[in-house]
PDB file of C-alpha atoms and ligand atoms in Angstrom:
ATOM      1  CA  UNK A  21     -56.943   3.017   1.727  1.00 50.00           C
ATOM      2  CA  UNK A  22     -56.725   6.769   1.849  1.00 53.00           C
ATOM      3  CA  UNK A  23     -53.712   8.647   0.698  1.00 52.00           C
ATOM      4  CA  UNK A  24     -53.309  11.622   2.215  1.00 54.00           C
ATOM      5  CA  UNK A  25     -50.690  14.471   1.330  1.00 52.00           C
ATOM      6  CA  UNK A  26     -49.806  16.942   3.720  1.00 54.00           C
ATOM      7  CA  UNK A  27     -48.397  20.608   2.369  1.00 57.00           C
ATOM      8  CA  UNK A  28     -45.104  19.478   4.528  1.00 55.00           C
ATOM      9  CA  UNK A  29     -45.208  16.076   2.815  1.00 51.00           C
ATOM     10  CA  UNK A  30     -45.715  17.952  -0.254  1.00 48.00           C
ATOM     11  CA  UNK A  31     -42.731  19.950   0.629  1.00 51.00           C
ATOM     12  CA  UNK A  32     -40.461  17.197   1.463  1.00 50.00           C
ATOM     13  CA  UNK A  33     -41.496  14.936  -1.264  1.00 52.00           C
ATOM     14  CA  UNK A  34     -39.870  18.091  -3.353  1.00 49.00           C
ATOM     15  CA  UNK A  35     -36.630  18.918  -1.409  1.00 50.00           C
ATOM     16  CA  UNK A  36     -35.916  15.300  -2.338  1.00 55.00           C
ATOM     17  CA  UNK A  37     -36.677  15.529  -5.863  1.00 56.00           C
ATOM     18  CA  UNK A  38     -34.471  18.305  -6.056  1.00 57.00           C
ATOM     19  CA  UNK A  39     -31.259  17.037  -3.422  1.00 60.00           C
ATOM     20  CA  UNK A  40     -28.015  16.219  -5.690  1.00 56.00           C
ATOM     21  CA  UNK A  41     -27.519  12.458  -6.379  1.00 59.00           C
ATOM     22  CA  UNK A  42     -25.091  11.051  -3.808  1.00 64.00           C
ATOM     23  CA  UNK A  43     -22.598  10.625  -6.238  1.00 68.00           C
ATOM     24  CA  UNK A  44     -21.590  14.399  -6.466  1.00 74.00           C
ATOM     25  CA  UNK A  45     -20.422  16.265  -9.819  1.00 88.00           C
ATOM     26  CA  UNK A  46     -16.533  16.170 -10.174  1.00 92.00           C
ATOM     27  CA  UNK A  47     -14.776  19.212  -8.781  1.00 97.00           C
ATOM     28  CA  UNK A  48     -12.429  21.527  -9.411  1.00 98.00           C
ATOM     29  CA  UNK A  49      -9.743  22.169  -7.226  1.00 98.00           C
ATOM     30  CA  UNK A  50      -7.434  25.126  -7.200  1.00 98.00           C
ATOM     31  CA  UNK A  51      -4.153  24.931  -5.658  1.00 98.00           C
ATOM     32  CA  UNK A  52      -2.028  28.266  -5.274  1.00 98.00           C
ATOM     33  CA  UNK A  53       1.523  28.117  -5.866  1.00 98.00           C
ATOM     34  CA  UNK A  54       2.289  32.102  -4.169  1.00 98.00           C
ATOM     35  CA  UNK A  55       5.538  33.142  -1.917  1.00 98.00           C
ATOM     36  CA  UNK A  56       7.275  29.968  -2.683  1.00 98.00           C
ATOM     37  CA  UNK A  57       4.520  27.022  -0.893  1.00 98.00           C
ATOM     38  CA  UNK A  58       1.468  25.212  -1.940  1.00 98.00           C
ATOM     39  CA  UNK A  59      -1.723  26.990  -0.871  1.00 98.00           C
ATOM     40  CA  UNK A  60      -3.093  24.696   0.654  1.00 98.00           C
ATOM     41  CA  UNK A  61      -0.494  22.178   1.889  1.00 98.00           C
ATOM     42  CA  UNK A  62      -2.750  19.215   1.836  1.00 98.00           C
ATOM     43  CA  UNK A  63      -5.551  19.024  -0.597  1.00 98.00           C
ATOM     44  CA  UNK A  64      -8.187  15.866  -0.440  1.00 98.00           C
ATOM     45  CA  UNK A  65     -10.036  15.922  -3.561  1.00 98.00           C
ATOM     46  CA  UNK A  66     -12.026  12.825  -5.371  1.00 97.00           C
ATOM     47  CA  UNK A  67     -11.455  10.799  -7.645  1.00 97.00           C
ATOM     48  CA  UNK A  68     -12.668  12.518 -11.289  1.00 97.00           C
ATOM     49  CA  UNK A  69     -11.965  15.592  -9.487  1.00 98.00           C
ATOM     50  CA  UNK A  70      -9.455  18.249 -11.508  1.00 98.00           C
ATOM     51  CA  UNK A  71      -7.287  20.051  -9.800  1.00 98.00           C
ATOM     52  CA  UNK A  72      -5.844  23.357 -10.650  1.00 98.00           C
ATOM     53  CA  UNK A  73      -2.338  24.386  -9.703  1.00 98.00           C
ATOM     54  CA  UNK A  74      -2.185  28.758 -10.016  1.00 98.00           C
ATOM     55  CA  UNK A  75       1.103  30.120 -10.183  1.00 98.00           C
ATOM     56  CA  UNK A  76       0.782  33.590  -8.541  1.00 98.00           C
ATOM     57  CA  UNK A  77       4.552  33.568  -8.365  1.00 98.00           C
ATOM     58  CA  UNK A  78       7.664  35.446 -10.616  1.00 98.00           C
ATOM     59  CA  UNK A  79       8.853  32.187 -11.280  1.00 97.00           C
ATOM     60  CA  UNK A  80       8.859  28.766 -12.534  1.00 98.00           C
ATOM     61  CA  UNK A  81       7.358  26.154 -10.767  1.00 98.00           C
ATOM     62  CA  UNK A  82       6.561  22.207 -11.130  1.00 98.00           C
ATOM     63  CA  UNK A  83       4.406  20.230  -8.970  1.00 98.00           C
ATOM     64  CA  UNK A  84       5.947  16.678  -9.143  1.00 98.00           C
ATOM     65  CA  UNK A  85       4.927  13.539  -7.679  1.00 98.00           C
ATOM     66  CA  UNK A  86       8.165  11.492  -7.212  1.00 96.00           C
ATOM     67  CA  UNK A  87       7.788   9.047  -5.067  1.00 95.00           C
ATOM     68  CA  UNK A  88       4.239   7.403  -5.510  1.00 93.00           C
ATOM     69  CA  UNK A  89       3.164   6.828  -9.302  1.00 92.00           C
ATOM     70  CA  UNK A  90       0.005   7.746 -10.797  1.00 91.00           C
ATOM     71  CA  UNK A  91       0.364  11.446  -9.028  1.00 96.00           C
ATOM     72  CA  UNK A  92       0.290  14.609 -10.755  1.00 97.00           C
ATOM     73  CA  UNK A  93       3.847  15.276 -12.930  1.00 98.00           C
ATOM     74  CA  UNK A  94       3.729  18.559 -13.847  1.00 98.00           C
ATOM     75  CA  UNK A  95       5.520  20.298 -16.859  1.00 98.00           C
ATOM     76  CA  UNK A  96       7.129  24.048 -15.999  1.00 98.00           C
ATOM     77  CA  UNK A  97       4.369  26.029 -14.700  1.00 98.00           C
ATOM     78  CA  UNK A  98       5.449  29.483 -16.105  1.00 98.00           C
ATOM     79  CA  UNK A  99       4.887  32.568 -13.713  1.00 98.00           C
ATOM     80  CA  UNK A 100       1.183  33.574 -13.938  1.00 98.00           C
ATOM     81  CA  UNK A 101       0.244  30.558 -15.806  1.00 98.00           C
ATOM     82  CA  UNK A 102      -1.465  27.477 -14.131  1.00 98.00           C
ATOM     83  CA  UNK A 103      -1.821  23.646 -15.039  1.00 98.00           C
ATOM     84  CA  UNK A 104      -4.560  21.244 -14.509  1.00 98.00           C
ATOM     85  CA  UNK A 105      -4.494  17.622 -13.854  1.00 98.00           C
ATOM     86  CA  UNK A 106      -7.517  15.388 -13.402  1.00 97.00           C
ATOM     87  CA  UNK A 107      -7.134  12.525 -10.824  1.00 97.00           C
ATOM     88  CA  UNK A 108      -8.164   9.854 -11.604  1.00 96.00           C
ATOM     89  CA  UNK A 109      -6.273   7.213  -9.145  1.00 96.00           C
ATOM     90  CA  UNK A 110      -7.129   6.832  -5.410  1.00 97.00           C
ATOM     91  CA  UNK A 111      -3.683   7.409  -3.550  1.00 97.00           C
ATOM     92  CA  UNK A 112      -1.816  10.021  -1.107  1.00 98.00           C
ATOM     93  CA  UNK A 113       0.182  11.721  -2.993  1.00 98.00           C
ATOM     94  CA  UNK A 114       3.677  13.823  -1.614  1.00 98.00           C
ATOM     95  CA  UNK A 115       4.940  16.511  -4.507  1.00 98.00           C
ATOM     96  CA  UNK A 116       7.069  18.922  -5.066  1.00 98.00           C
ATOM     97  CA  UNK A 117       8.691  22.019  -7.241  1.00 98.00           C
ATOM     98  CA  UNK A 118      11.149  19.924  -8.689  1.00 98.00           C
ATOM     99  CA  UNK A 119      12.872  23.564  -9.236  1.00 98.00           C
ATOM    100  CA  UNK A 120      12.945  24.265  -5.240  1.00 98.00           C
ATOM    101  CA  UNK A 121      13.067  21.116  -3.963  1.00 98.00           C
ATOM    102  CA  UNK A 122      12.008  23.003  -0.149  1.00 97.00           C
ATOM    103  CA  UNK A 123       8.436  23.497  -1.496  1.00 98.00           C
ATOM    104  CA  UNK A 124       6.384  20.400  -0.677  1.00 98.00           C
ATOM    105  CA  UNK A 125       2.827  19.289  -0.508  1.00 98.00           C
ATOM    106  CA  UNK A 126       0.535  16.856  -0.629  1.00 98.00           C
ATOM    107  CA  UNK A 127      -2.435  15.935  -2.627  1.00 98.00           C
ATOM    108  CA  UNK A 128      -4.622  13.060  -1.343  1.00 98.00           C
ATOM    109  CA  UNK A 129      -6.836  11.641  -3.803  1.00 98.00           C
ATOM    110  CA  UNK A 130     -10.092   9.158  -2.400  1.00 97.00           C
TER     111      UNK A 130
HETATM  112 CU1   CU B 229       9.361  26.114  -7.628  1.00 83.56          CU
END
């Protein structure tokens, strides 16, 4: 039987030889914490995944999961300073500043 190798074979046969596995590298996700909110509200990130919460504000801030466990628990996130947490459970997670109990968000981890 003959075997023959187009140059667009050739080129395909490369592109996947070079495509990421499916199973992606873990991410980094940042999360600002500016003007009193969570930038973004709602963040889906993936399991192994570390996510990044930047304080761009004056002030203190937490980002708490009370009400599901295995969610983020931050300590005080001094202004300027940021704090990152790697998730490693599947869940939807609602959090808040535990310092301004207004500023909610929620982090959804697959
Ligand atoms: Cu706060």
């Amino acid at each position: 039987m003959k075997f023959h190798l187009t140059r667009a074979g050739c080129a395909l046969a490369l592109l996947a030889a070079l495509a990421p596995p499916l199973q992606a590298a873990p991410a980094v996700h940042t999360i600002l914490i500016d003007g009193m909110r969570f930038i973004p509200q709602t963040v889906e990130v993936k399991r192994g995944d570390t996510v990044v919460w930047r304080n761009k504000d004056p002030l203190p801030h937490t980002a708490v999961a009370e009400t599901v466990k295995g969610g983020p628990a931050s300590p005080v996130i001094a202004a300027g300073a940021s704090w990152r947490y790697k998730a490693t459970k599947a869940g939807t997670y609602p959090y808040l500043c535990t310092l301004h109990r207004t500023m909610t968000a929620t982090l959804v981890v697959k």
